[in-house]
CSV table of N, CA and C in Angstrom, one decimal:
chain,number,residue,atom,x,y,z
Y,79,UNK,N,0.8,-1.2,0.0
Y,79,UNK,CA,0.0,0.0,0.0
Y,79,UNK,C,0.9,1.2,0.0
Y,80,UNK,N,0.7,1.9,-1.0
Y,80,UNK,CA,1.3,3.6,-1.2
Y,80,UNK,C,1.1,4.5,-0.1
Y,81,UNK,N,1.5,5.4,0.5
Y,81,UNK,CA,1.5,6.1,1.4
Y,81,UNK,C,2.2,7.3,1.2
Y,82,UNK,N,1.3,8.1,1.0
Y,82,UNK,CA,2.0,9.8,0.7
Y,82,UNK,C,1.6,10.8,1.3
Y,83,UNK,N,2.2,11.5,2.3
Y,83,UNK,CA,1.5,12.5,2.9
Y,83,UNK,C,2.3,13.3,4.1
Y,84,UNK,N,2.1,14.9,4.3
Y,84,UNK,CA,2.5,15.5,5.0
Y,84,UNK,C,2.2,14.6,6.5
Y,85,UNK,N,3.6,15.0,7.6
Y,85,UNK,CA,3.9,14.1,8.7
Y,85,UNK,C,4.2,15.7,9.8
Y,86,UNK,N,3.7,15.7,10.8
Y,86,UNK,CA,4.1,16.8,11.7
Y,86,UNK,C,5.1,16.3,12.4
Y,87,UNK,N,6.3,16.8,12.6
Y,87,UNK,CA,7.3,16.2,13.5
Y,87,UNK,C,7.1,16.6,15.1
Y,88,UNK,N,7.6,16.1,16.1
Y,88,UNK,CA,7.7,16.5,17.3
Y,88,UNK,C,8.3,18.3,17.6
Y,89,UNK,N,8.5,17.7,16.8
Y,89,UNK,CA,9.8,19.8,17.2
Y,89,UNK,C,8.7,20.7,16.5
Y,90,UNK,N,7.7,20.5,15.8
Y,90,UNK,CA,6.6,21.0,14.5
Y,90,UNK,C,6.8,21.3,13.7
Y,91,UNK,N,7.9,20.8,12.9
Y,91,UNK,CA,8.0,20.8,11.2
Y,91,UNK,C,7.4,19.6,10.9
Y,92,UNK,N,7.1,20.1,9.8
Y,92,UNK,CA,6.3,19.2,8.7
Y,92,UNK,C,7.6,18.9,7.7
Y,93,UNK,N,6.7,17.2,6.9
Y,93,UNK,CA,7.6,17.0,6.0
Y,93,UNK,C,7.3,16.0,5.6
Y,94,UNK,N,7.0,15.6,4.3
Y,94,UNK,CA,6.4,14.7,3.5
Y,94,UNK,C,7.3,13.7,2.9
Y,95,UNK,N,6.0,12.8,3.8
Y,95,UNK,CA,6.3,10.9,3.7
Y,95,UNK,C,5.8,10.4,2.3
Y,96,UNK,N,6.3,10.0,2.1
Y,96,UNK,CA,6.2,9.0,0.3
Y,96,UNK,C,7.0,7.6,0.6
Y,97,UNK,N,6.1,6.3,0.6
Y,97,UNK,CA,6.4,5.0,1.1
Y,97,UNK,C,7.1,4.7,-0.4
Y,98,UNK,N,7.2,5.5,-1.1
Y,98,UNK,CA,7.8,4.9,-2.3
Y,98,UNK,C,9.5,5.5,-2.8
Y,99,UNK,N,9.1,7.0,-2.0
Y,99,UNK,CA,10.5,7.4,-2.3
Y,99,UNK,C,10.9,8.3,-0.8
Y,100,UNK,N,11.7,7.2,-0.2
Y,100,UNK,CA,12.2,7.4,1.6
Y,100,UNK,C,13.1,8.1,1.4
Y,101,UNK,N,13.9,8.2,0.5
Y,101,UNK,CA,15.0,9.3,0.6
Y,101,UNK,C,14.7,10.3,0.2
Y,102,UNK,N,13.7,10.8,0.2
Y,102,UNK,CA,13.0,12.8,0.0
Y,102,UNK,C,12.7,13.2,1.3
Y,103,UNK,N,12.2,11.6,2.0
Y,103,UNK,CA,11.7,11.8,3.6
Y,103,UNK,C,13.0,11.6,4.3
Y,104,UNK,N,13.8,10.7,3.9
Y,104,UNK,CA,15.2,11.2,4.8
Y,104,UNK,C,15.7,12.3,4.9
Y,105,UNK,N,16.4,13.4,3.6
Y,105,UNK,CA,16.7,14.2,3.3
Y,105,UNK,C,15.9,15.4,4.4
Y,106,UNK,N,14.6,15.6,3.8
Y,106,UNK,CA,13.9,16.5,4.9
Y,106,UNK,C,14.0,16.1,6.3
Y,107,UNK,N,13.9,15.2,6.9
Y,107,UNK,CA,14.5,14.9,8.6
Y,107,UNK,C,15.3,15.1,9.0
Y,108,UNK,N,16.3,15.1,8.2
Y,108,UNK,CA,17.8,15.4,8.8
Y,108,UNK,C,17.9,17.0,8.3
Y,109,UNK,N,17.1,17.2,7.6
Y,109,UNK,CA,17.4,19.2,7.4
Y,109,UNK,C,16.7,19.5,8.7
Y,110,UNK,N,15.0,18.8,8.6
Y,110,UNK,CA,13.9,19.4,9.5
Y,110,UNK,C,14.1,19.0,11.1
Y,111,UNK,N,14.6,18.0,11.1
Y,111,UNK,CA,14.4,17.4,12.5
Y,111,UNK,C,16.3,17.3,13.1
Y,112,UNK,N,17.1,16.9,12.5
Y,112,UNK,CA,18.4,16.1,13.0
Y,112,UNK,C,18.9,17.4,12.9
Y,113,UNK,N,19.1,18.3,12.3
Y,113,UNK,CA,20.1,19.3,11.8
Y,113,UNK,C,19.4,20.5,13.3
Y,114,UNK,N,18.1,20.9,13.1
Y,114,UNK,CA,18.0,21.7,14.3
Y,114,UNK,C,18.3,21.1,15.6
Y,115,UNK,N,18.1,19.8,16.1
Y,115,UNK,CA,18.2,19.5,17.3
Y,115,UNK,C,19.3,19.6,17.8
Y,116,UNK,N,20.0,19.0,17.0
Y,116,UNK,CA,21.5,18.7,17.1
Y,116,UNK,C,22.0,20.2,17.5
Y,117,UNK,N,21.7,21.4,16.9
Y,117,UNK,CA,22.2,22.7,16.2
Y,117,UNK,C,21.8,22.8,18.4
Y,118,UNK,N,20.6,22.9,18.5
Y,118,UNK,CA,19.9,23.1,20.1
Y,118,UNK,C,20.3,22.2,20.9
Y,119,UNK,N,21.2,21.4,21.0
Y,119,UNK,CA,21.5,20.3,21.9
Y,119,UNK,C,22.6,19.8,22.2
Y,120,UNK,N,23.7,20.5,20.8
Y,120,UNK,CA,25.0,20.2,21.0
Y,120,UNK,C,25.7,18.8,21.4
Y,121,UNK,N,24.3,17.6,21.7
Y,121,UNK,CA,24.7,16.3,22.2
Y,121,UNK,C,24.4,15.6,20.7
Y,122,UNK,N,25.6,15.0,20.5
Y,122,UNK,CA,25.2,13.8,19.1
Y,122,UNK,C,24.5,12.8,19.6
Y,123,UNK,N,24.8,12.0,20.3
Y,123,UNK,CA,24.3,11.0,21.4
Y,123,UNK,C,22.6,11.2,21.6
Y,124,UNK,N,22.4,12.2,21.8
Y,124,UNK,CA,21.2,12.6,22.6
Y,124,UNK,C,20.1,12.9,21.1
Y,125,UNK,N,21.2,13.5,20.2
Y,125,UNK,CA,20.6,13.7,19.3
Y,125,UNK,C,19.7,12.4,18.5
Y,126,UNK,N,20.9,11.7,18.3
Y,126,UNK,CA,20.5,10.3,17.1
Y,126,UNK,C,19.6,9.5,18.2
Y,127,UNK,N,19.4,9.3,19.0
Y,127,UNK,CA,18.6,8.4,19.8
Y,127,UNK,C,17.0,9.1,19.9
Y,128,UNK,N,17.2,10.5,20.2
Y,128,UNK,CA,15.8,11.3,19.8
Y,128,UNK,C,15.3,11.0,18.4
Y,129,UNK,N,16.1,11.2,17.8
Y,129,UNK,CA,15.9,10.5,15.9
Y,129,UNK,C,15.0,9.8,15.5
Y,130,UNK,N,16.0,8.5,16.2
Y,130,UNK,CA,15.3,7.2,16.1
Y,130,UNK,C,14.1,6.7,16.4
Y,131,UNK,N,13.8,7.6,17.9
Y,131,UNK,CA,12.4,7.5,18.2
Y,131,UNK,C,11.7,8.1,17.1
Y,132,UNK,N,11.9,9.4,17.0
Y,132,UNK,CA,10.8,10.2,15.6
Y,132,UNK,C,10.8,9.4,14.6
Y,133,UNK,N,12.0,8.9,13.8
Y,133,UNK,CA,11.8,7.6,12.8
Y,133,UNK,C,11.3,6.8,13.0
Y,134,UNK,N,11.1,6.4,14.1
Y,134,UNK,CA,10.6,4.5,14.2
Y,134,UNK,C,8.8,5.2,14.4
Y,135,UNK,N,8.5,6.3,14.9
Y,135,UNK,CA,6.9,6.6,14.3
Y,135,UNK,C,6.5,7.0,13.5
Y,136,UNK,N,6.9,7.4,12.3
Y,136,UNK,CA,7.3,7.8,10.9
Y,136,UNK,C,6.9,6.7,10.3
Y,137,UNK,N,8.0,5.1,10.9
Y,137,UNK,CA,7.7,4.0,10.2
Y,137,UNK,C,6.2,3.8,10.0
Y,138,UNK,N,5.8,4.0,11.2
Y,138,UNK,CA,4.3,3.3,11.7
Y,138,UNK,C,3.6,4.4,10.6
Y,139,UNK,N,4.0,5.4,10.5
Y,139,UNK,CA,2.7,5.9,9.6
Y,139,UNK,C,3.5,5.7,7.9
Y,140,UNK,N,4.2,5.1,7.9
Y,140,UNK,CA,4.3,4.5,6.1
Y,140,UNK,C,4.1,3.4,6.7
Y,141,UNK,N,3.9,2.5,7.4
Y,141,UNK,CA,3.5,0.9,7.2
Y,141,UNK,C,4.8,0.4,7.0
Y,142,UNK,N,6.2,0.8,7.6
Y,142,UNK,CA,7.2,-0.1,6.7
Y,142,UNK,C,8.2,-0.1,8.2
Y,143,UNK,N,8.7,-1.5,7.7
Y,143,UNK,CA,9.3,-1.8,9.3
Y,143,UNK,C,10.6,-0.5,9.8
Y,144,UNK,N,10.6,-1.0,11.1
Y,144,UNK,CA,11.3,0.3,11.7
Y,144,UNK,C,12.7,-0.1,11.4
Y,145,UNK,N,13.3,-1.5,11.1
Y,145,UNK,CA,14.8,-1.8,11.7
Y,145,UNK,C,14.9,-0.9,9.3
Y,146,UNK,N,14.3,-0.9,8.0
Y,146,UNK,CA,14.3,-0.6,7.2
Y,146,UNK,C,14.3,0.8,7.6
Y,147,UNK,N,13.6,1.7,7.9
Y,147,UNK,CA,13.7,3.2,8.2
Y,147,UNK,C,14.7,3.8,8.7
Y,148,UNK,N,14.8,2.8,10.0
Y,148,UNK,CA,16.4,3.3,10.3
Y,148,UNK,C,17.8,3.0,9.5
Y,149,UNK,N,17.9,2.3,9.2
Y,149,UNK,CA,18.8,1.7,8.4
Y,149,UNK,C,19.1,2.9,7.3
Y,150,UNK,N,17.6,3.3,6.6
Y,150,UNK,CA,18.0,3.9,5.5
Y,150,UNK,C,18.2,5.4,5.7
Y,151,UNK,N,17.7,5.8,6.8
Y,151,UNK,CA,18.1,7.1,7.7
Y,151,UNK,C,19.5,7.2,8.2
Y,152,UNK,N,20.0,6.2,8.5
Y,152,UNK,CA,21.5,6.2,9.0
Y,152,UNK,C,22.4,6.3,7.6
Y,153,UNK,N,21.8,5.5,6.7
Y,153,UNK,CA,22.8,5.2,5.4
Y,153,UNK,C,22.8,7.0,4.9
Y,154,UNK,N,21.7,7.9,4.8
Y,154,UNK,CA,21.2,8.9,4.2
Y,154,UNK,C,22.6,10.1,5.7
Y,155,UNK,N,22.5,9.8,6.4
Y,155,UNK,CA,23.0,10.6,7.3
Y,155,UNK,C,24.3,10.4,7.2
Y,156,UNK,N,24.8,9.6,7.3
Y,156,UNK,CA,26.0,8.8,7.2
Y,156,UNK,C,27.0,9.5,5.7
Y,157,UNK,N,25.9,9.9,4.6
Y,157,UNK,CA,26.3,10.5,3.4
Y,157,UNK,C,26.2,12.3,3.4
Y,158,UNK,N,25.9,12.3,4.7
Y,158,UNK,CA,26.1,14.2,4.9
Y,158,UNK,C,26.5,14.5,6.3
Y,159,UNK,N,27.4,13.3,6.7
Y,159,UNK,CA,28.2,13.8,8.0
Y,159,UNK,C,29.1,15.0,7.7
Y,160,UNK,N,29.7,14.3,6.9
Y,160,UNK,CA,31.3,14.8,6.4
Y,160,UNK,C,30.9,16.5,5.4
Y,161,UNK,N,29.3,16.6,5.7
Y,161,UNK,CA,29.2,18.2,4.7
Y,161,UNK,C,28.6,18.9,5.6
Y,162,UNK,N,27.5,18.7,5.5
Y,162,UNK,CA,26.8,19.9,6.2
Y,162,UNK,C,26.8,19.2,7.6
Y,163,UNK,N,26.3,19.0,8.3
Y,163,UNK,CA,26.4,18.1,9.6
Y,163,UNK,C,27.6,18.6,10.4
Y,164,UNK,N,28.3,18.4,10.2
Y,164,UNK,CA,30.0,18.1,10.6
Y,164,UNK,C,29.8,20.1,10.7
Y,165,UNK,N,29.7,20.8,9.6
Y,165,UNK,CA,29.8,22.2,9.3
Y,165,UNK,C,28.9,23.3,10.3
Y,166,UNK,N,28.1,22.2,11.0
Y,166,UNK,CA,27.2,22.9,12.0
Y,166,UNK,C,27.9,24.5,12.3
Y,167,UNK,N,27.8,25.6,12.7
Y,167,UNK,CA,28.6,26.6,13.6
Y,167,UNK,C,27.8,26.2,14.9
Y,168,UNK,N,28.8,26.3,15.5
Y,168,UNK,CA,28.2,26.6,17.3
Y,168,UNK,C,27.9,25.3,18.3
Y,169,UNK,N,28.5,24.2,17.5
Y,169,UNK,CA,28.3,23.1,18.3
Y,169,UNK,C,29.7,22.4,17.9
Y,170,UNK,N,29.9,21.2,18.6
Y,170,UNK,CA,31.1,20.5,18.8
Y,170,UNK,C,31.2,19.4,17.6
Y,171,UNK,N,32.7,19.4,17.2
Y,171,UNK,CA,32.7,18.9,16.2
Y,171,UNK,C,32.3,16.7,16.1
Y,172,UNK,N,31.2,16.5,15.1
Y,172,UNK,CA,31.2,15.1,15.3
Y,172,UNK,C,32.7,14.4,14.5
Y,173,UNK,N,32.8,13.1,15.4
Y,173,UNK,CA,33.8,12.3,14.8
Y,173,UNK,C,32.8,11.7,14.4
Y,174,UNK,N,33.4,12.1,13.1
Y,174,UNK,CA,32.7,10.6,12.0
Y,174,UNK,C,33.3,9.6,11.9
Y,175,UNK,N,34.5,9.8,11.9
Y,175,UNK,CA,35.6,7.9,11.6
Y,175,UNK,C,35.5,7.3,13.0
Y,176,UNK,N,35.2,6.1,13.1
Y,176,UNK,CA,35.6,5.3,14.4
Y,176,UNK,C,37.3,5.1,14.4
Y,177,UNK,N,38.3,5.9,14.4
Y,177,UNK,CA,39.2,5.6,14.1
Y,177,UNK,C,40.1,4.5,14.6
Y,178,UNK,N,39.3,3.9,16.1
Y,178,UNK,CA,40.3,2.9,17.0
Y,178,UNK,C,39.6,1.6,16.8
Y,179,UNK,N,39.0,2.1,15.3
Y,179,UNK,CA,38.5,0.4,15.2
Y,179,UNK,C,39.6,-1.0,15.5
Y,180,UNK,N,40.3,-1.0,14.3
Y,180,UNK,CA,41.6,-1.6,14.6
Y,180,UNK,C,41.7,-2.1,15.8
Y,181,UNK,N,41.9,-1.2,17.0
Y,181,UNK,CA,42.4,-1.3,18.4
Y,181,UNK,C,41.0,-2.3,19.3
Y,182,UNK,N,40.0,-2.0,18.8
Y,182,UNK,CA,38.5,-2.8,19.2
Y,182,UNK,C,39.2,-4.4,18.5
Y,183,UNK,N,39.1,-3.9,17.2
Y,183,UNK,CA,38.9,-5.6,16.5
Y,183,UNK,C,40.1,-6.6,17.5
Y,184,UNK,N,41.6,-6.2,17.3
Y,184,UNK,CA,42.6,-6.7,18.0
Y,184,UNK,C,42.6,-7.4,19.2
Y,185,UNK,N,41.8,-6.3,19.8
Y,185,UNK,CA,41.0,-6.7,21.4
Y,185,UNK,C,39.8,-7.8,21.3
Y,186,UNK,N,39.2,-7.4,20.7
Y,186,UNK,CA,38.1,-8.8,20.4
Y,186,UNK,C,38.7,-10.3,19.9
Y,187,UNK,N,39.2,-10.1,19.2
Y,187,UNK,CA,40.3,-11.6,18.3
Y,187,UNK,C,40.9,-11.8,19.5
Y,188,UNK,N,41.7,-11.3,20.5
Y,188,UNK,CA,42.2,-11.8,21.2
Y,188,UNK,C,41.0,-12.2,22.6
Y,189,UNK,N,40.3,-11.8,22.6
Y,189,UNK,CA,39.5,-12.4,23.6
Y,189,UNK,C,39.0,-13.9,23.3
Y,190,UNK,N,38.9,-13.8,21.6
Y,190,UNK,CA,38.3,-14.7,21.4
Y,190,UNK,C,39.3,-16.1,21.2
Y,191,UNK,N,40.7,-15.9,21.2
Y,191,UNK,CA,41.5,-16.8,20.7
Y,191,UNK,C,42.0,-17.4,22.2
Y,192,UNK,N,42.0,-16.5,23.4
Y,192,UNK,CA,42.1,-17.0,24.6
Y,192,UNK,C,41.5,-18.2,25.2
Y,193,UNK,N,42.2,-18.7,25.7
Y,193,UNK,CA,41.6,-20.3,26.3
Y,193,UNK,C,40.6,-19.9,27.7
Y,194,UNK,N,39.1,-19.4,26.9
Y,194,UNK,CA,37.9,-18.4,28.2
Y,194,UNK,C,36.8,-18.9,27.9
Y,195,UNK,N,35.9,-19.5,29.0
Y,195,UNK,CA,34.5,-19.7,28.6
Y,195,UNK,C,33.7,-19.0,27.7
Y,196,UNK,N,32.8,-19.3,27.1
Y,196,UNK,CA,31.9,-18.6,26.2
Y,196,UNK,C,31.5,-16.8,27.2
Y,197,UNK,N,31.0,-17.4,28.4
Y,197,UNK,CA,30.4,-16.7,29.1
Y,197,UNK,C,31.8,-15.5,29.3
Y,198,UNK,N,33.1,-16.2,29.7
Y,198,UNK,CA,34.1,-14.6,30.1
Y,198,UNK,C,34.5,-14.2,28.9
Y,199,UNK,N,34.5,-14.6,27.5
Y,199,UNK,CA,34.4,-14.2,26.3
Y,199,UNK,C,33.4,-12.8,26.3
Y,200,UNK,N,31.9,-13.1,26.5
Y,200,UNK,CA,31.1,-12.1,26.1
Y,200,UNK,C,31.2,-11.1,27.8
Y,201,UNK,N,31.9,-11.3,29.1
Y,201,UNK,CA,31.7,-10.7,29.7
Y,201,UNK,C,32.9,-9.4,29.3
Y,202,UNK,N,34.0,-10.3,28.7
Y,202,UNK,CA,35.5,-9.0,28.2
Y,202,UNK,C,34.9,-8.6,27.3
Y,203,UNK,N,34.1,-8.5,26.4
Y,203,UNK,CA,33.8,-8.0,25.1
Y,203,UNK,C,33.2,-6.8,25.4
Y,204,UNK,N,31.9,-7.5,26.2
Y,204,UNK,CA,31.0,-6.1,26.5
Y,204,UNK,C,31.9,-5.0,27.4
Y,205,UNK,N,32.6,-5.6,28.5
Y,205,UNK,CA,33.3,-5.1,28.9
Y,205,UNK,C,34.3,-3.8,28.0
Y,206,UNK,N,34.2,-4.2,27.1
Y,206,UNK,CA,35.4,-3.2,26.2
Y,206,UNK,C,34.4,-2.4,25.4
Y,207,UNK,N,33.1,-2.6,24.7
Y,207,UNK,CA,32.2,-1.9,23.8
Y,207,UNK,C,31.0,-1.5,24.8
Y,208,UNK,N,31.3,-1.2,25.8
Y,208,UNK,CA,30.0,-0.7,27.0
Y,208,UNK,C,30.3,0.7,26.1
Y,209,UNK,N,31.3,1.5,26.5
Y,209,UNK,CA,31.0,2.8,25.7
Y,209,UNK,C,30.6,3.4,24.7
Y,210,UNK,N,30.5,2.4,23.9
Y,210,UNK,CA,30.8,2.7,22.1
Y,210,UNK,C,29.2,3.4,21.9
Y,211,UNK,N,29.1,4.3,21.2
Y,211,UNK,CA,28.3,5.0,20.7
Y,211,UNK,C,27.8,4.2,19.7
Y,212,UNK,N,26.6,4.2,19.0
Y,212,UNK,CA,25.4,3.7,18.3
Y,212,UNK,C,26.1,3.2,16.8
Y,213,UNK,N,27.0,4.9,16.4
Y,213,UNK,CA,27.5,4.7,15.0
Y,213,UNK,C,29.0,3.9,15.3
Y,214,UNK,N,29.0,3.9,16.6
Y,214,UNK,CA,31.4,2.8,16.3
Y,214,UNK,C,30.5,1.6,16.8
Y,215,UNK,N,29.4,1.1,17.6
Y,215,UNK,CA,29.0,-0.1,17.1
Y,215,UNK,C,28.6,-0.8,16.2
Y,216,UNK,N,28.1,-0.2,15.4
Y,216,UNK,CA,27.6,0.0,13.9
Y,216,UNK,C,28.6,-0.4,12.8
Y,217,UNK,N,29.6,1.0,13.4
Y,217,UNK,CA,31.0,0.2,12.3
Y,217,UNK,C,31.7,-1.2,12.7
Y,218,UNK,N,31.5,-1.2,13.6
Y,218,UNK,CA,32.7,-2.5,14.5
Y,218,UNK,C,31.9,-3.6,13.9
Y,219,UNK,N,30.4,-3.6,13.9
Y,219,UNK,CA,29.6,-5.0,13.2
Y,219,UNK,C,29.8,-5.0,11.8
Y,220,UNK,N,30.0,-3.9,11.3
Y,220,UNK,CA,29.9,-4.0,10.0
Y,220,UNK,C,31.0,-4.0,9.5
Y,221,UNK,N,32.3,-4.0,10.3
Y,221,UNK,CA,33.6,-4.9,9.7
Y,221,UNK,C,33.8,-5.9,10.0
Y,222,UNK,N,32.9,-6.5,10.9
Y,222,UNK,CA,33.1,-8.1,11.6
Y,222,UNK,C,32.2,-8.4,10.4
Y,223,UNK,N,30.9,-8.0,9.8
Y,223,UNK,CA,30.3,-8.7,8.8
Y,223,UNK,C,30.7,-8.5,7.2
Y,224,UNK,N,31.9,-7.6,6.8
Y,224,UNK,CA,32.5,-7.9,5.8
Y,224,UNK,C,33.4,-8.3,5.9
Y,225,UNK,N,34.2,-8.8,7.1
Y,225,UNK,CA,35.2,-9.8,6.8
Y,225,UNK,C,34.4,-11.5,7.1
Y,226,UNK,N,33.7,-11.5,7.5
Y,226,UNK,CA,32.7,-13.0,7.3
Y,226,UNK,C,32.7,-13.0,5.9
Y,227,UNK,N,32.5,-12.2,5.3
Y,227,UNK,CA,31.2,-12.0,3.9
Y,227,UNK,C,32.8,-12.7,2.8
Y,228,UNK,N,33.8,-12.5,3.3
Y,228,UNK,CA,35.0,-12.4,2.2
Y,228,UNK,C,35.7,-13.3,2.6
């Protein structure tokens, strides 16, 4: 079922949903919704997790699952960190590279190659990615899932 239609955001911008074409509706969220909050809140953290919530009700009114919306909201954001985003004035600069990935993965491999129960295996892991923010957990799966893939 097609789904087209102005959406009031929490903050009260508007901005039109089309279940057929999500990246007009990404684009507008991250101008309408991600770009001011962030701008008023100076927290990245605080920001993308507020997001998520406004996306995952977004889903519900196109009918399309939430783990898709987000995904394509993060892919969409992910392609204007490095421009406008990052360029904010007046708020703190985001790190976009996870740059200690490397130093994660190394740590992990050796957890895993240790002679450790399953159970102290996942207790050192979490132990080491308790802090990781939304997007360096994100990257850290998504090099563990293209080095599976290869």
């Amino acid at each position: 079922m097609e789904i087209n239609r102005e959406v009031e955001l929490s903050n009260g911008a508007k901005i039109f949903v089309d279940s057929k074409d999500l990246g007009r509706c990404y684009q507008e969220f991250i101008d309408k919704f991600i770009k001011p909050y962030y701008k008023e809140s100076n927290d990245w953290n605080k920001t993308l997790q507020d997001s998520i919530k406004e996306i995952e009700r977004i889903s519900s009114v196109l009918q399309v699952s939430k783990k898709e919306v987000i995904q394509g909201l993060l892919k969409h954001l992910e392609s204007r960190l490095h421009k406008d985003i990052a360029e904010l004035k007046d708020v703190d600069r985001i790190e976009i590279l996870f740059e200690s990935i490397d130093d994660y993965v190394e740590s992990i491999q050796k957890f895993v190659k240790e002679d450790a129960s399953p159970e102290e295996m996942r207790l050192n892991v979490s132990e080491l990615v308790e802090n990781l923010n939304l997007f360096e957990l994100s990257e850290l799966l998504i090099h563990f899932a293209k080095k599976s893939i290869s």
